[in-house]
Coordinates of C-alpha atoms in Angstrom, one line a residue:
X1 CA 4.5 2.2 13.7
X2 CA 7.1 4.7 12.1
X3 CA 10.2 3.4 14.2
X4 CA 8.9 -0.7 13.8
X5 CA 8.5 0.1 10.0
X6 CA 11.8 1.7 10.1
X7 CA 13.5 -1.3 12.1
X8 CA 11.9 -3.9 9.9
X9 CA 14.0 -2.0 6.8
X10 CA 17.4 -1.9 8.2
X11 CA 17.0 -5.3 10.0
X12 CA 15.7 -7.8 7.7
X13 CA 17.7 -10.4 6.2
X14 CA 17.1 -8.7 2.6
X15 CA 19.0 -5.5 4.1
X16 CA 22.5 -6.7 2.5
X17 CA 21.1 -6.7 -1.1
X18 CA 21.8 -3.6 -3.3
X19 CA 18.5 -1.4 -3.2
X20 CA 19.2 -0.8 -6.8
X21 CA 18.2 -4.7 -7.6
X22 CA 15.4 -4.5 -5.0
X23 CA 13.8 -1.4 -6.7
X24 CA 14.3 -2.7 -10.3
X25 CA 12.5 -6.3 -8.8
X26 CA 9.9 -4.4 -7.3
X27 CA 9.2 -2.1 -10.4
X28 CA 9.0 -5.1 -12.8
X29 CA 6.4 -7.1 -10.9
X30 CA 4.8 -3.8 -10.5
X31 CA 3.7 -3.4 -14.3
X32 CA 3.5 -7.1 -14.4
X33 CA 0.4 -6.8 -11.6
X34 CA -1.1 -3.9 -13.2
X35 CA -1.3 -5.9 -16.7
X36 CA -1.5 -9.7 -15.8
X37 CA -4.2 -11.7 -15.7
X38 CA -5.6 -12.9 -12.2
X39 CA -3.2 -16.1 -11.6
X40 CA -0.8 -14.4 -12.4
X41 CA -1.4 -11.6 -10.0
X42 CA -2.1 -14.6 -7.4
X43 CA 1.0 -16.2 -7.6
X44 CA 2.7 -12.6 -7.2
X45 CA 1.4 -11.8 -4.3
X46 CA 2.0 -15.1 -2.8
X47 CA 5.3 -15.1 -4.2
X48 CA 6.5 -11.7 -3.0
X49 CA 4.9 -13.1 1.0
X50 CA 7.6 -15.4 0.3
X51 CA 10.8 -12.9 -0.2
X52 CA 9.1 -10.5 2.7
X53 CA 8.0 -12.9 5.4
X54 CA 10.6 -16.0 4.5
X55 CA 13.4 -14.2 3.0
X56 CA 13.6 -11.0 4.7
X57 CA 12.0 -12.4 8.3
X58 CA 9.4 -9.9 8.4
X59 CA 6.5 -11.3 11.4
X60 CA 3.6 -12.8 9.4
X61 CA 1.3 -10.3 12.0
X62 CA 3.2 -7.7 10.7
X63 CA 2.9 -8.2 6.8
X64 CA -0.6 -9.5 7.4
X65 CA -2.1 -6.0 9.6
X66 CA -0.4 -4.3 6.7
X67 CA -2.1 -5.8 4.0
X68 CA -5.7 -5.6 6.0
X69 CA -5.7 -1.5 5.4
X70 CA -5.2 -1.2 1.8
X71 CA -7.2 -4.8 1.3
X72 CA -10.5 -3.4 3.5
X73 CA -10.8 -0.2 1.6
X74 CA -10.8 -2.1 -1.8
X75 CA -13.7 -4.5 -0.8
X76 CA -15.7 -1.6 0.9
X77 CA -15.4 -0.3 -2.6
X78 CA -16.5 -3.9 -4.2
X79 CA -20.4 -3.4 -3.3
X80 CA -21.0 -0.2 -5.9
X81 CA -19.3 -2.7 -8.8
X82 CA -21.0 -5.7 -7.7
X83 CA -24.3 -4.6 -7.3
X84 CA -26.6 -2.8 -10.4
X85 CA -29.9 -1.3 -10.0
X86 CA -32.2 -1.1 -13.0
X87 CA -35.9 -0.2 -13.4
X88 CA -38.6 -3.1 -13.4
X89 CA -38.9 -2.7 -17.2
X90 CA -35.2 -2.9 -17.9
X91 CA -34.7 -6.2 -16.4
X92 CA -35.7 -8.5 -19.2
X93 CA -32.8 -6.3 -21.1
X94 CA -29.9 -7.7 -18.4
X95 CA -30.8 -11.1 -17.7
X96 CA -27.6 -12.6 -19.1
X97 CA -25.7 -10.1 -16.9
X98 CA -27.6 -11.8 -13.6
X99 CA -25.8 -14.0 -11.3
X100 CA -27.7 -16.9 -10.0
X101 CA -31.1 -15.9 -9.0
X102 CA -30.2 -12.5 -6.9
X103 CA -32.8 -10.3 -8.6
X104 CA -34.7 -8.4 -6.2
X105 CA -37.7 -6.1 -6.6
X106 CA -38.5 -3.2 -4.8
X107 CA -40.7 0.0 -5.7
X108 CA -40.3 -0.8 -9.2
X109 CA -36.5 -0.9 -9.5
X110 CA -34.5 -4.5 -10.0
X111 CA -31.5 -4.8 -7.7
X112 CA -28.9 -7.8 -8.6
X113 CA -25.2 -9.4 -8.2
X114 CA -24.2 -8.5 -12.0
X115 CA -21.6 -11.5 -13.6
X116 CA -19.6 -8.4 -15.0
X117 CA -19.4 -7.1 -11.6
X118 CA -17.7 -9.9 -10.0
X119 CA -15.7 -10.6 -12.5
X120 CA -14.9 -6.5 -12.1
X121 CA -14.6 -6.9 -8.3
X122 CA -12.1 -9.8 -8.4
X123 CA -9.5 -8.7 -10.9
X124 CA -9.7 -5.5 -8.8
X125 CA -9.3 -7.2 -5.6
X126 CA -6.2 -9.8 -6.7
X127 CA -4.5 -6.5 -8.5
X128 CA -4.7 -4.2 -5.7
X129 CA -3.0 -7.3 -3.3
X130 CA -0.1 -7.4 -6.3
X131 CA 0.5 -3.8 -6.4
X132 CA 0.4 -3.2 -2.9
X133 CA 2.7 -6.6 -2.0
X134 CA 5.2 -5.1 -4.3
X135 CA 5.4 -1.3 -2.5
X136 CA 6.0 -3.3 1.0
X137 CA 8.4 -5.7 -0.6
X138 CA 10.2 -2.2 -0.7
X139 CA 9.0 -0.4 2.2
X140 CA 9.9 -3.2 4.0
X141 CA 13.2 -4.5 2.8
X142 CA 14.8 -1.0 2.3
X143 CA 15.4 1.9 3.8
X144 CA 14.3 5.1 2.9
X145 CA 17.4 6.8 2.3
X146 CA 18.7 3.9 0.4
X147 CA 16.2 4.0 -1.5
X148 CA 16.3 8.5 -2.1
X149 CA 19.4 7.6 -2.7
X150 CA 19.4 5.2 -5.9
X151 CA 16.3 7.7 -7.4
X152 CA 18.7 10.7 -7.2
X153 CA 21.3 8.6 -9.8
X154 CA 18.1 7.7 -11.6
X155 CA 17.9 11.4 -12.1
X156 CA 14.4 12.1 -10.2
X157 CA 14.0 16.0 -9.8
X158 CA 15.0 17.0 -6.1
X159 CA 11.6 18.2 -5.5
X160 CA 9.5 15.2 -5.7
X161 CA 12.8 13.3 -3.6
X162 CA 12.1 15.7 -1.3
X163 CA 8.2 15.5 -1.5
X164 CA 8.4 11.7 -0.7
X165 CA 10.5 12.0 1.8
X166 CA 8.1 14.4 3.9
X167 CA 4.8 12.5 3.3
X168 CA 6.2 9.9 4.0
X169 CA 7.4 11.3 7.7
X170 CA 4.1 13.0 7.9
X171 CA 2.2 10.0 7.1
X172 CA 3.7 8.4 10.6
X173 CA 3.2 11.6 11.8
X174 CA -0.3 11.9 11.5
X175 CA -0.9 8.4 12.6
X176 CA 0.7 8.9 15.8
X177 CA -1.7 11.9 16.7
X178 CA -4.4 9.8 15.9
X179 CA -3.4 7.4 18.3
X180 CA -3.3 9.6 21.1
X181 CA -5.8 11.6 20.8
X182 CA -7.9 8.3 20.1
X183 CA -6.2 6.8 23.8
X184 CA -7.3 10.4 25.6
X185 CA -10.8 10.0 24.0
X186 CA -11.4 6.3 25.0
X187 CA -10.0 6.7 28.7
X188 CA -12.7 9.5 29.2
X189 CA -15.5 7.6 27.5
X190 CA -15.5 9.8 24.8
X191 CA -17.1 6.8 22.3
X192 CA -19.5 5.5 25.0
X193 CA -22.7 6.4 22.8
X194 CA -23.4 7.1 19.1
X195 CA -23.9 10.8 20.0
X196 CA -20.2 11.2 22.0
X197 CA -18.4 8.9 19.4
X198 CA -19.2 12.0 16.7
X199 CA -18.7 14.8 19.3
X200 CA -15.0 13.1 19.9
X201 CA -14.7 12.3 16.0
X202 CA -15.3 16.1 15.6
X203 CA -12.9 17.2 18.1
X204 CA -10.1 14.6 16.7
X205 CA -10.3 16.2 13.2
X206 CA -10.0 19.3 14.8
X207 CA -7.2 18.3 16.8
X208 CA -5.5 16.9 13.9
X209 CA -5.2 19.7 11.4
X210 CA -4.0 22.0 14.6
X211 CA -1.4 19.3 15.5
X212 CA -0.7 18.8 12.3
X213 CA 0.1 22.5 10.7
X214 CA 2.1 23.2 14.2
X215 CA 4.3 19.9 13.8
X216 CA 4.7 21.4 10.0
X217 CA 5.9 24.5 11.5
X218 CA 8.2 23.5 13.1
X219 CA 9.7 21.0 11.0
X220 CA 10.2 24.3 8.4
X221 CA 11.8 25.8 11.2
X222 CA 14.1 23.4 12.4
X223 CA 14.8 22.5 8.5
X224 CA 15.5 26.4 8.1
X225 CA 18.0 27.1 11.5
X226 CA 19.7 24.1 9.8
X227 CA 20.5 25.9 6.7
X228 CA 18.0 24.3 4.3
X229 CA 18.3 25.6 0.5
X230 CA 15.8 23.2 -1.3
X231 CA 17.7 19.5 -1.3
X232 CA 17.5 16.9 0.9
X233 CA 20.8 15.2 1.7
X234 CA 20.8 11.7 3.0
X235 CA 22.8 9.4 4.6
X236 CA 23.2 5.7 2.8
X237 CA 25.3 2.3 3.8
X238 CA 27.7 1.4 1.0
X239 CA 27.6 -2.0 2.5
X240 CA 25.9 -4.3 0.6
X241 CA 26.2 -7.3 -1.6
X242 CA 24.5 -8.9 -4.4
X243 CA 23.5 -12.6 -4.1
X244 CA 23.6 -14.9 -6.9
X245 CA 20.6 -17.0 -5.6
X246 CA 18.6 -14.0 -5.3
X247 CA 19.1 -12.3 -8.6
X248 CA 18.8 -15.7 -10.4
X249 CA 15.2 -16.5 -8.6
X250 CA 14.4 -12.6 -9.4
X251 CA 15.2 -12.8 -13.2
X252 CA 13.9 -16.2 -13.7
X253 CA 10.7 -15.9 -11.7
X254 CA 10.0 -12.6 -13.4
X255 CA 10.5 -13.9 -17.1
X256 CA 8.3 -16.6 -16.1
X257 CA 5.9 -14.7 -14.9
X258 CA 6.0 -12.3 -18.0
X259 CA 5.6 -15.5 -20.1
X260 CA 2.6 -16.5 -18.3
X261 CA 0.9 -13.1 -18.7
X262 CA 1.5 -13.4 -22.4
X263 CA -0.2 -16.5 -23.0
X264 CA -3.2 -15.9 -20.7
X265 CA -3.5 -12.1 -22.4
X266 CA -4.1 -14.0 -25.9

């Protein structure tokens, strides 16, 4: 997934803008998602599918397996807001807060789908799909080391630069064990019945920290014989160019959006 991630940033058609424009578009319909109201966090994630799968030419498959991960652990999460549990005797107390008719009695406690709640659960839902459309539009569209690049002249501290750029290595890293230790596990039936499925999930965890604090060794070591002394130094194309169309759909799309936000926040 590492090396397809990778070719997807210095191979779309977005590749060519300046990653300095890219990161200041990305940033702005960032805090515009994390304070907007819900159609206007709708029509940013819809919007930014637009610049990543029609602009840039990333596969739909790809952008849409992406947005599954982050997207299925949000509404796992939606249950615990949506549904309230009071006693028997505090019912009368929340009736204005039940939806429909979805109380439910048992053993003398009330369970229901609360009106708070799913109002709760949605803004949740759309601004976790703005935020998160907004760090692939980058991950996506621009290279890493572009992108280390344009934070060292924003004057990041070398230590976080370099923090970002492991985890994010590791990350791939770690998914990559995963997957085949996963492939061994399945070819010798090792999740054929509830009791193997935990047996192999132990041994995979096990597997994993070992894998993963040898691959860290050696990373320090090969980082070390290379003559390491605490900053990362990365290589970045000069070659890009700014397009007119682009930067005048950016500005103009964000101001309008930042318009909308205002008048739905009063």
């Amino acid at each position: 997934m590492s090396h397809r991630i990778d070719a997807l940033a210095h191979g779309n058609r977005l590749k060519i803008l300046p990653p300095g424009h890219k990161l200041a578009f990305a940033t702005a319909l960032l805090l515009l998602a994390l304070v907007a109201p819900l159609t206007v966090q709708l029509i940013i994630s819809f919007w930014l599918a637009l610049w990543i799968v029609g602009y840039a030419g990333i596969p739909p498959g790809i952008y849409l397996s992406m947005l599954l991960l982050p997207l299925g652990l949000t509404i796992s999460s939606l249950p615990a807001i949506i549904i309230n549990v009071v006693g028997h005797e505090s019912l009368p107390g929340v009736q204005a807060d039940i939806w429909g008719s979805s109380s439910r009695t048992m053993a003398g406690w009330s369970l229901y789908l609360s009106k708070q709640g799913l109002s709760q659960a949605t803004e949740l839902l759309t601004r976790t799909l703005a935020a998160t459309s907004t760090m692939f539009f980058l991950l996506l569209t621009t290279p890493l080391n572009e992108l280390v690049q344009v934070l060292r002249k924003l004057g990041m501290p070398p230590l976080l630069l370099e923090l970002m750029v492991h985890i994010y290595g590791f990350i791939f890293t770690l998914w990559k064990i995963v997957d085949d230790i996963t492939v061994a596990q399945r070819a010798r039936s090792g999740y054929g019945t509830w009791q193997q499925s935990i047996a192999s999930l132990g041994l995979l965890i096990g597997q994993l920290l070992e894998r993963s604090i040898s691959s860290y060794r050696g990373l320090s070591m090969g980082m070390a014989a290379r003559g390491f002394q605490g900053e990362l130094r990365v290589l970045a194309s000069s070659h890009h160019r700014p397009s007119r169309r682009h930067q005048v759909e950016a500005i103009s799309g964000c101001a309008l959006l930042g318009a909308l936000s205002i008048m739905g926040l009063r």
